[in-house]
PDB file of C-alpha atoms in Angstrom:
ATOM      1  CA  UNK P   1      82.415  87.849  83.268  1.00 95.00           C
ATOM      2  CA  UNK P   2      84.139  90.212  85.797  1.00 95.00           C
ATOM      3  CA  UNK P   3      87.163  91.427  84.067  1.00 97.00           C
ATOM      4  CA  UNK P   4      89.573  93.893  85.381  1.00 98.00           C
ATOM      5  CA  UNK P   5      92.784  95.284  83.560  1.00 98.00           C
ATOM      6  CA  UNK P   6      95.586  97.166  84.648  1.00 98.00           C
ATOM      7  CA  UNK P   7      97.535  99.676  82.986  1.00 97.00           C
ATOM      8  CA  UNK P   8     100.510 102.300  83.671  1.00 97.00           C
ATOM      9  CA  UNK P   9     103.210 100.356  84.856  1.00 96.00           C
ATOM     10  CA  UNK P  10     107.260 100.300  83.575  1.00 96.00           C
ATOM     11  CA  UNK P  11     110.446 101.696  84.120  1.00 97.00           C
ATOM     12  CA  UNK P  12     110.618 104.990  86.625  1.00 97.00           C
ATOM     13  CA  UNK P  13     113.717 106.527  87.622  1.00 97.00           C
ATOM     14  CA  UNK P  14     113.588 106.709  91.751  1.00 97.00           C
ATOM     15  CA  UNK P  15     111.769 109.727  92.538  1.00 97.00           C
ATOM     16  CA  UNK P  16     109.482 109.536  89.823  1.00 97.00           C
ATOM     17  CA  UNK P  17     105.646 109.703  89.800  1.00 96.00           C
ATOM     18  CA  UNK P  18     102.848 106.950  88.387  1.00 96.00           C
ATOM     19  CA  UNK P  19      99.568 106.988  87.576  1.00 98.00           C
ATOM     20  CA  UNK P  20      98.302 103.473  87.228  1.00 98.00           C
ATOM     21  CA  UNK P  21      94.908 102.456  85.955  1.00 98.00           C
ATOM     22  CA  UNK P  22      92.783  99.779  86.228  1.00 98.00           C
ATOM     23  CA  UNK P  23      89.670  99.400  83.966  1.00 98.00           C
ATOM     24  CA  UNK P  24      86.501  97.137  84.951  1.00 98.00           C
ATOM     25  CA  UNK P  25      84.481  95.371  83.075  1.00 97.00           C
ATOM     26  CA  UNK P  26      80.827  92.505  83.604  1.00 97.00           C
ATOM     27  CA  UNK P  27      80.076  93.808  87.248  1.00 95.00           C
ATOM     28  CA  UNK P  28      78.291  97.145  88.471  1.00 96.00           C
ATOM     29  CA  UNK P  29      81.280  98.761  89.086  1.00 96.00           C
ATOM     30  CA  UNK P  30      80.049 101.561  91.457  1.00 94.00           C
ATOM     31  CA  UNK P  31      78.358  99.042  94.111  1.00 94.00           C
ATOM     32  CA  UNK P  32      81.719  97.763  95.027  1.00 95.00           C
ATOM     33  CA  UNK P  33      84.658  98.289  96.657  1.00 95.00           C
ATOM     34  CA  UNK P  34      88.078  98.462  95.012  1.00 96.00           C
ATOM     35  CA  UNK P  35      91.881  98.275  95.958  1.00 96.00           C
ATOM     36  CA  UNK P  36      94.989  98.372  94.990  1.00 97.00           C
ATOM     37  CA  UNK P  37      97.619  95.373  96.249  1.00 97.00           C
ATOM     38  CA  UNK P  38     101.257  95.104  95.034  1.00 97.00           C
ATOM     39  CA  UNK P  39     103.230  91.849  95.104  1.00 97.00           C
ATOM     40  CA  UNK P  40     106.955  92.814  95.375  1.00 97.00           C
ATOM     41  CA  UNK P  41     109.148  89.623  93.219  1.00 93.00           C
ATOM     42  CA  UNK P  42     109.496  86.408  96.004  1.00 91.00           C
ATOM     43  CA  UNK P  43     107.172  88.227  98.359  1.00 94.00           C
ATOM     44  CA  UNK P  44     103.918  87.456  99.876  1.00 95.00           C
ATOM     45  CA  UNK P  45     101.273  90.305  98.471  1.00 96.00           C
ATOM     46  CA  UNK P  46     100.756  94.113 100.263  1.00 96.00           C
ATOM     47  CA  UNK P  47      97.456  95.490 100.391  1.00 95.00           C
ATOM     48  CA  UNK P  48      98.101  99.273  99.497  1.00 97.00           C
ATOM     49  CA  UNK P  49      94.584 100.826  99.414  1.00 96.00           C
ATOM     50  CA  UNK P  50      91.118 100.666  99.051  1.00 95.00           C
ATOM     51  CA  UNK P  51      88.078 103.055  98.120  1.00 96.00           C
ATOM     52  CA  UNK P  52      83.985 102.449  98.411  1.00 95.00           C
ATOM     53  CA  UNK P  53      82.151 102.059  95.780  1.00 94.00           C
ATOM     54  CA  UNK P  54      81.061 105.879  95.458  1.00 94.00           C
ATOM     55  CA  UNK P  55      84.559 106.801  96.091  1.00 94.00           C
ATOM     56  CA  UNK P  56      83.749 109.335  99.331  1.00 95.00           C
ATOM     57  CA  UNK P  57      85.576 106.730 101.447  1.00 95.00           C
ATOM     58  CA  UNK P  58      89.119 105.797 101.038  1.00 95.00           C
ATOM     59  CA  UNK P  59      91.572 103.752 102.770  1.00 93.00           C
ATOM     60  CA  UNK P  60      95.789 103.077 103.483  1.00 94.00           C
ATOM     61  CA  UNK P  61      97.295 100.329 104.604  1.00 92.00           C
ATOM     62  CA  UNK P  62      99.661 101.110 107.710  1.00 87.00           C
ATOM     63  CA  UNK P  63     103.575 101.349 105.943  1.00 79.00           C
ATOM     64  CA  UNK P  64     102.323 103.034 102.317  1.00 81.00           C
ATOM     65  CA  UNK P  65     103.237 106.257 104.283  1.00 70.00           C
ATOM     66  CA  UNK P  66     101.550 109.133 102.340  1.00 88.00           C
ATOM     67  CA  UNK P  67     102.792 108.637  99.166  1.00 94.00           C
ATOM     68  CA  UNK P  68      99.704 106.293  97.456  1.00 96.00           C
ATOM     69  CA  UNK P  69      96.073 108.217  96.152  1.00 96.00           C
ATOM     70  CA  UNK P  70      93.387 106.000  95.145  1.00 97.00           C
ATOM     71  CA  UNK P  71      90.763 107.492  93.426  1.00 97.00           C
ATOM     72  CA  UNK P  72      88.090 106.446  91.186  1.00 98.00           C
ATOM     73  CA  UNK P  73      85.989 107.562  88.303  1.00 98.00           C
ATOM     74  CA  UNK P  74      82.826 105.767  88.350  1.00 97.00           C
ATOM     75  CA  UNK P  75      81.551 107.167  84.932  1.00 97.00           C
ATOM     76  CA  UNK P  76      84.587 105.364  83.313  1.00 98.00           C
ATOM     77  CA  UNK P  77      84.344 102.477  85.228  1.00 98.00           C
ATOM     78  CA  UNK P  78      87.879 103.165  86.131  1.00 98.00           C
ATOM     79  CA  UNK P  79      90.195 102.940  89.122  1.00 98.00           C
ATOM     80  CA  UNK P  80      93.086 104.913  89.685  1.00 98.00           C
ATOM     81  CA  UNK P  81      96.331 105.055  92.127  1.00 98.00           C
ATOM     82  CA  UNK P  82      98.882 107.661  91.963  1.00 97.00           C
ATOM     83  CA  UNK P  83     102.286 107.134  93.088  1.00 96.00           C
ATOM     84  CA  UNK P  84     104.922 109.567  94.308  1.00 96.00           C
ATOM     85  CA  UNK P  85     108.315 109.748  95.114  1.00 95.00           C
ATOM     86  CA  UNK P  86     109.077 106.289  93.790  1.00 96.00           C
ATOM     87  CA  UNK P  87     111.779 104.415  95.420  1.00 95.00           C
ATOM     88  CA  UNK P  88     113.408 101.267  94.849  1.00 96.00           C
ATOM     89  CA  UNK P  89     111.700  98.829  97.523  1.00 95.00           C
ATOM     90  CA  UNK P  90     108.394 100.036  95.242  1.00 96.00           C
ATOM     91  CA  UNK P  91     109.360  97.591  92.449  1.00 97.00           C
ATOM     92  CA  UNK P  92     106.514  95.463  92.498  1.00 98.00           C
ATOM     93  CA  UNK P  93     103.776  93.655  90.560  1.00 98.00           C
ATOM     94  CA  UNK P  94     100.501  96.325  90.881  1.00 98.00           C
ATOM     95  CA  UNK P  95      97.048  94.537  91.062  1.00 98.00           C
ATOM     96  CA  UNK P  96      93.743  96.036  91.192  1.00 98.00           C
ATOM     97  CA  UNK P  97      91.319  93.735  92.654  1.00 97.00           C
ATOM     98  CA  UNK P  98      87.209  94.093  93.438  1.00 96.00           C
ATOM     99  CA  UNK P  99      86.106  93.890  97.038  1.00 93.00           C
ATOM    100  CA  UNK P 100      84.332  90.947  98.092  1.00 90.00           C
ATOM    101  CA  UNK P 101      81.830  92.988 100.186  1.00 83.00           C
ATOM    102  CA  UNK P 102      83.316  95.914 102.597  1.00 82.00           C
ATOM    103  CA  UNK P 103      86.260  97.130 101.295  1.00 83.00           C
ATOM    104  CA  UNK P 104      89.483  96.427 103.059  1.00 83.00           C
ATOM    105  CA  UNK P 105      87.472  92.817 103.773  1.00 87.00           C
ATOM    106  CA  UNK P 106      88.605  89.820 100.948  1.00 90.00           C
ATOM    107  CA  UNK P 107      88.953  90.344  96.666  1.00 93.00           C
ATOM    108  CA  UNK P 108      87.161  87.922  94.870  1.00 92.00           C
ATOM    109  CA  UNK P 109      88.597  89.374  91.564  1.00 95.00           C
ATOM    110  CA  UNK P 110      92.053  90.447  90.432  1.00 97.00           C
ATOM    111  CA  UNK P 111      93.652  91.905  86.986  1.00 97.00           C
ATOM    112  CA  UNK P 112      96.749  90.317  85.675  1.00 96.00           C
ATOM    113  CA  UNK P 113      98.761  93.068  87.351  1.00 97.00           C
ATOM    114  CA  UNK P 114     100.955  95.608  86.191  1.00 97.00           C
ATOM    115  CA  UNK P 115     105.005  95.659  86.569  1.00 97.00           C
ATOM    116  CA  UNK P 116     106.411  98.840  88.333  1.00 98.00           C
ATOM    117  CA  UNK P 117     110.336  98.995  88.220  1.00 98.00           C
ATOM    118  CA  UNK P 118     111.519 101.541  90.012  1.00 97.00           C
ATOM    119  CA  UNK P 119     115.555 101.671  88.648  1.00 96.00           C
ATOM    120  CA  UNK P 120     117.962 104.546  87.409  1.00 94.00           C
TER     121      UNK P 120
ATOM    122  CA  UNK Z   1     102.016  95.107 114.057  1.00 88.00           C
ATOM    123  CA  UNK Z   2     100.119  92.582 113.021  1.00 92.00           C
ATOM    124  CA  UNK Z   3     102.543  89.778 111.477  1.00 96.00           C
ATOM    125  CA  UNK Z   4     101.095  86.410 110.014  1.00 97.00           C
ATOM    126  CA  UNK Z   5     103.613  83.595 110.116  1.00 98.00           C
ATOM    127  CA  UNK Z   6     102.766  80.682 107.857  1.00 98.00           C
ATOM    128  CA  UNK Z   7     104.550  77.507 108.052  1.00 96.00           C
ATOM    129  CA  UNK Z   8     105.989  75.247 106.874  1.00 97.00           C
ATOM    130  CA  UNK Z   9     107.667  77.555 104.212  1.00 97.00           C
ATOM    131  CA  UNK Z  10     107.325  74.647 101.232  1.00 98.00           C
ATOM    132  CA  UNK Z  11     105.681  71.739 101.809  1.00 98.00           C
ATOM    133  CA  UNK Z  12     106.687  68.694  99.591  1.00 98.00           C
ATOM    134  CA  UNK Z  13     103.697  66.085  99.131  1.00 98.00           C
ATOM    135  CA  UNK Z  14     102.402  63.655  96.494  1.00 97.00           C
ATOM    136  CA  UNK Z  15      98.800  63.795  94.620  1.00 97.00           C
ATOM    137  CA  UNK Z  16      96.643  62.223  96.698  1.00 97.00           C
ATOM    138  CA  UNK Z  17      97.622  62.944  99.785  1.00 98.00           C
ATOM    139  CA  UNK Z  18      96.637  65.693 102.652  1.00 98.00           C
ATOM    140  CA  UNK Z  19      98.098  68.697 102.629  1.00 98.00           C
ATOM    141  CA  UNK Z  20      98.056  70.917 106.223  1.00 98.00           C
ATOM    142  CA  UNK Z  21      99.108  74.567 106.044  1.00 98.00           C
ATOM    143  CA  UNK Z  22      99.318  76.649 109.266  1.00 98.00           C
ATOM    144  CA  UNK Z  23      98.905  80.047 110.109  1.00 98.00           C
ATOM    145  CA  UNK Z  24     100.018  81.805 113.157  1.00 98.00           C
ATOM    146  CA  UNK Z  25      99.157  85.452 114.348  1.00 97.00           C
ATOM    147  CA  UNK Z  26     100.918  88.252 116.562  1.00 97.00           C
ATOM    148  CA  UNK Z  27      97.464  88.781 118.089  1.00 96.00           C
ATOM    149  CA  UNK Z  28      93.631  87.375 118.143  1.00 96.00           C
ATOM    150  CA  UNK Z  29      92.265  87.752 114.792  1.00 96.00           C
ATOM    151  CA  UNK Z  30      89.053  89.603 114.623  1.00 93.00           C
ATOM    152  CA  UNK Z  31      85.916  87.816 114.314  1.00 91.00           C
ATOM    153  CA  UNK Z  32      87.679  85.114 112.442  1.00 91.00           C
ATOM    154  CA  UNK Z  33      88.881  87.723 109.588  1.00 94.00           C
ATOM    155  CA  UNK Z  34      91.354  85.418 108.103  1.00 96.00           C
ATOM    156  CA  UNK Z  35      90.859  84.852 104.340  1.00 97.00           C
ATOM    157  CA  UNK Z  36      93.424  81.756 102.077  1.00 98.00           C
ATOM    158  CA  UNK Z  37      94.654  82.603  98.569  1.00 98.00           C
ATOM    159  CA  UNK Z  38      95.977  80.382  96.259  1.00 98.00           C
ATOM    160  CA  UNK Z  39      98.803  82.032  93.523  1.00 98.00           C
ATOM    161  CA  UNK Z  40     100.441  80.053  90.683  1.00 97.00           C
ATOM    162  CA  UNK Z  41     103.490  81.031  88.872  1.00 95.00           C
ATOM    163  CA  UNK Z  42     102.550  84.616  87.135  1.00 93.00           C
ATOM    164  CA  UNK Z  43      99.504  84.476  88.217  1.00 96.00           C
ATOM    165  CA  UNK Z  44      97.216  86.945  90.490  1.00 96.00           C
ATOM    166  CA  UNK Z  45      96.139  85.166  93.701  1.00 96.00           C
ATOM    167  CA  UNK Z  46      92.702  83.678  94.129  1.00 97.00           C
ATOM    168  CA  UNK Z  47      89.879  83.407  97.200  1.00 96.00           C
ATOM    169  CA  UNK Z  48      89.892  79.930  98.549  1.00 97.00           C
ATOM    170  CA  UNK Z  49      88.703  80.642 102.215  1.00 97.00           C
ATOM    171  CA  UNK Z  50      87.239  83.536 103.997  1.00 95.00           C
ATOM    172  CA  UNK Z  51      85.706  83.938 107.778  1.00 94.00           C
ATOM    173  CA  UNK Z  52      88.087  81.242 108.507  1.00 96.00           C
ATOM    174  CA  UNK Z  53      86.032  78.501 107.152  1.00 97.00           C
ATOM    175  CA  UNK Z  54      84.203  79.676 104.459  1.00 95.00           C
ATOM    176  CA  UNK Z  55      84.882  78.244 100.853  1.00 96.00           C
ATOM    177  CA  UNK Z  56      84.229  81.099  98.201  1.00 95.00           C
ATOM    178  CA  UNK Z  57      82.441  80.770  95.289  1.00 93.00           C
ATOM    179  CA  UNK Z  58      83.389  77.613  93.288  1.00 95.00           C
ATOM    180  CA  UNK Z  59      86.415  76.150  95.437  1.00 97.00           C
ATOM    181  CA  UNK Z  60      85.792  72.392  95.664  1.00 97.00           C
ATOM    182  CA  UNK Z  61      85.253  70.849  98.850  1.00 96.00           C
ATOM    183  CA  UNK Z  62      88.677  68.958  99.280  1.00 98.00           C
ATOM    184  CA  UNK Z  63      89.794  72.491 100.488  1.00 98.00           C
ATOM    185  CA  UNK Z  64      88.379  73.199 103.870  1.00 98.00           C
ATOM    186  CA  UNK Z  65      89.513  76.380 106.612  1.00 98.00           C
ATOM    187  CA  UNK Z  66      89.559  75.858 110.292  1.00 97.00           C
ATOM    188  CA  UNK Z  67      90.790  77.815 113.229  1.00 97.00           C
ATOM    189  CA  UNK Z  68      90.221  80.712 115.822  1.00 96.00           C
ATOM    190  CA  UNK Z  69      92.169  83.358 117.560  1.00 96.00           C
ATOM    191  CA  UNK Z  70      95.597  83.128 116.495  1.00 97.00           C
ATOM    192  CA  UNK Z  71      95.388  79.790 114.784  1.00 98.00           C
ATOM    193  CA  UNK Z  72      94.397  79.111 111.529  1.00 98.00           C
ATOM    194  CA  UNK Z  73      94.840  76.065 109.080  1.00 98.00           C
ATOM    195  CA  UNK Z  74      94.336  75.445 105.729  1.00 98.00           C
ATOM    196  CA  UNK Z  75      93.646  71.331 104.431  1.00 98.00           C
ATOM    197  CA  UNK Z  76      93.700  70.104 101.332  1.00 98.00           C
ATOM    198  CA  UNK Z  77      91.789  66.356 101.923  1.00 96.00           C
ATOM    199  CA  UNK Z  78      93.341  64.932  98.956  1.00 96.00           C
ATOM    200  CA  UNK Z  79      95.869  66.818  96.411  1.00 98.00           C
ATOM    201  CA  UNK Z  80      95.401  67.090  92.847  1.00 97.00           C
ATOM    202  CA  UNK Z  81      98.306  68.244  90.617  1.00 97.00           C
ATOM    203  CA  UNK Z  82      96.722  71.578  90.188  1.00 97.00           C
ATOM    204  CA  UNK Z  83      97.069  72.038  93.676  1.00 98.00           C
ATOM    205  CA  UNK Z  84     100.410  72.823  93.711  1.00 98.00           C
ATOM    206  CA  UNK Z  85     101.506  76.720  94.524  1.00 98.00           C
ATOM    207  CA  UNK Z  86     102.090  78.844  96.639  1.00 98.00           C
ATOM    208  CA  UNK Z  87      99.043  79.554  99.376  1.00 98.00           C
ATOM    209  CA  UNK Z  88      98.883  82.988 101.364  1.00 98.00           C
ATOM    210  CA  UNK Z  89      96.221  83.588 104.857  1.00 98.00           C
ATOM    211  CA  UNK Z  90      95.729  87.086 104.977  1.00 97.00           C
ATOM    212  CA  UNK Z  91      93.613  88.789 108.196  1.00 96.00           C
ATOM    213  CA  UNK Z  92      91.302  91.868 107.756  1.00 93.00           C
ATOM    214  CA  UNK Z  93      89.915  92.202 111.016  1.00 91.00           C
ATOM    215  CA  UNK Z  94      92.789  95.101 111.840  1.00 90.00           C
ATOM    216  CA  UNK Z  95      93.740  96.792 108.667  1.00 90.00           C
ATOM    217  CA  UNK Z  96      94.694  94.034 105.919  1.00 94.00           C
ATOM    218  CA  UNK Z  97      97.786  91.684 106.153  1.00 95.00           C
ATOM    219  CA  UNK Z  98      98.939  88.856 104.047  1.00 96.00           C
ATOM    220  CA  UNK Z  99     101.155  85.983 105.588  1.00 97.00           C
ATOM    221  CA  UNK Z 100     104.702  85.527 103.752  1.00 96.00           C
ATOM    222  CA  UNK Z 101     103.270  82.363 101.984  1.00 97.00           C
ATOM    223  CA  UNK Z 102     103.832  78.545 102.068  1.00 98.00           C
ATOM    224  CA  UNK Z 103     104.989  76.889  98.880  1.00 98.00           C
ATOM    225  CA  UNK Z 104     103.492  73.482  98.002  1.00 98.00           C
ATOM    226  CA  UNK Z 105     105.554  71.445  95.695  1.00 97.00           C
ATOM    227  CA  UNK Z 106     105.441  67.996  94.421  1.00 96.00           C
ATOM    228  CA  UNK Z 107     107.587  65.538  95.796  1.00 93.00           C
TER     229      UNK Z 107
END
């Protein structure tokens, strides 16, 4: 059973940092691709990023504007995303989700998501 | 841009009955790209449709895609009460983008 399970979210003051993480579980982790998609509350979800399989390819969606990493550590079965400069309109539920095939494509797969406030 | 509108923004029908859900694009859709979710209350969403038409794995058949261009739909033949949440197209022929959502709710 494909299982994947966010971690790293809560309370940042605005200009904080996050790491957020996202273990996998009952699929070969590094022959798919992986992103990251938030869902801010009463909004329709926003694909943030998305990384191959071996991680040497790695994608943004248009508006994230330079302040989202995703990385991956395929040993751990692990994905990562790294957030900067944290502002308010970042509140958001964080999912991780497994590529259907190519990434940037469909997710077959989501976590339960992780909550990000973003509040002083 | 790209911009998905979906409409109607809730839809109010009984069990049983057909549900239509549209989806409209600011430009052609790539080969069909367009891809239906379905999210319940504190819940992640979930594949229904992808290629336009395609059912993923283990979506019954009262759920069927259709569409081309800038035109998508989404039909549910014959509701069940589980059917009931909110449904999101989202395109991934330029970049990804999800539509704003249409809420199904029983009447």
């Amino acid at each position: 059973e494909v299982q994947l399970l966010e971690s790293g979210g809560g309370l940042v003051q605005p200009g904080g940092s996050l790491r957020l993480s996202c273990a996998a579980s009952g699929f070969t982790f590094n022959n798919y691709g992986m992103s990251w998609v938030r869902q801010a509350p009463g909004k329709g979800p926003e694909w943030i990023a998305g990384i191959s399989g071996s991680g040497g390819n790695t994608y943004y969606g248009d508006s994230m504007g330079g302040r989202f990493t995703i990385s991956r550590d395929n040993s751990k079965d692990t994905l990562y995303l790294q957030v900067r400069s944290l502002r308010a309109d970042d509140t958001a539920v964080y999912y991780c989700a497994k590529e259907t095939q190519a990434v940037g494509g469909t997710r077959d797969y989501w976590g339960q998501g992780t909550l990000v406030t973003v509040s002083s | 841009e790209f911009v998905l509108t979906q409409s109607p923004g809730t839809l109010s029908l009984s069990p049983g009955e057909r549900a239509t859900l549209s989806c409209r694009a600011s430009q052609s859709v790539r080969i069909n790209s367009l891809a239906w979710y379905q999210q319940k209350r504190g819940q992640a969403p979930r594949l229904l449709i992808f290629g336009a038409s395609s059912r993923a794995t283990g979506i019954p058949d009262r759920f069927s895609g259709s569409g081309s261009g800038t035109d998508f739909t989404l039909t549910i033949s014959r509701l069940e009460p589980e059917d009931f949440a909110v449904y999101y197209c989202q395109q991934y022929g330029t970049g990804v983008t999800f539509g704003q959502g249409t809420r199904l709710e029983i009447k």
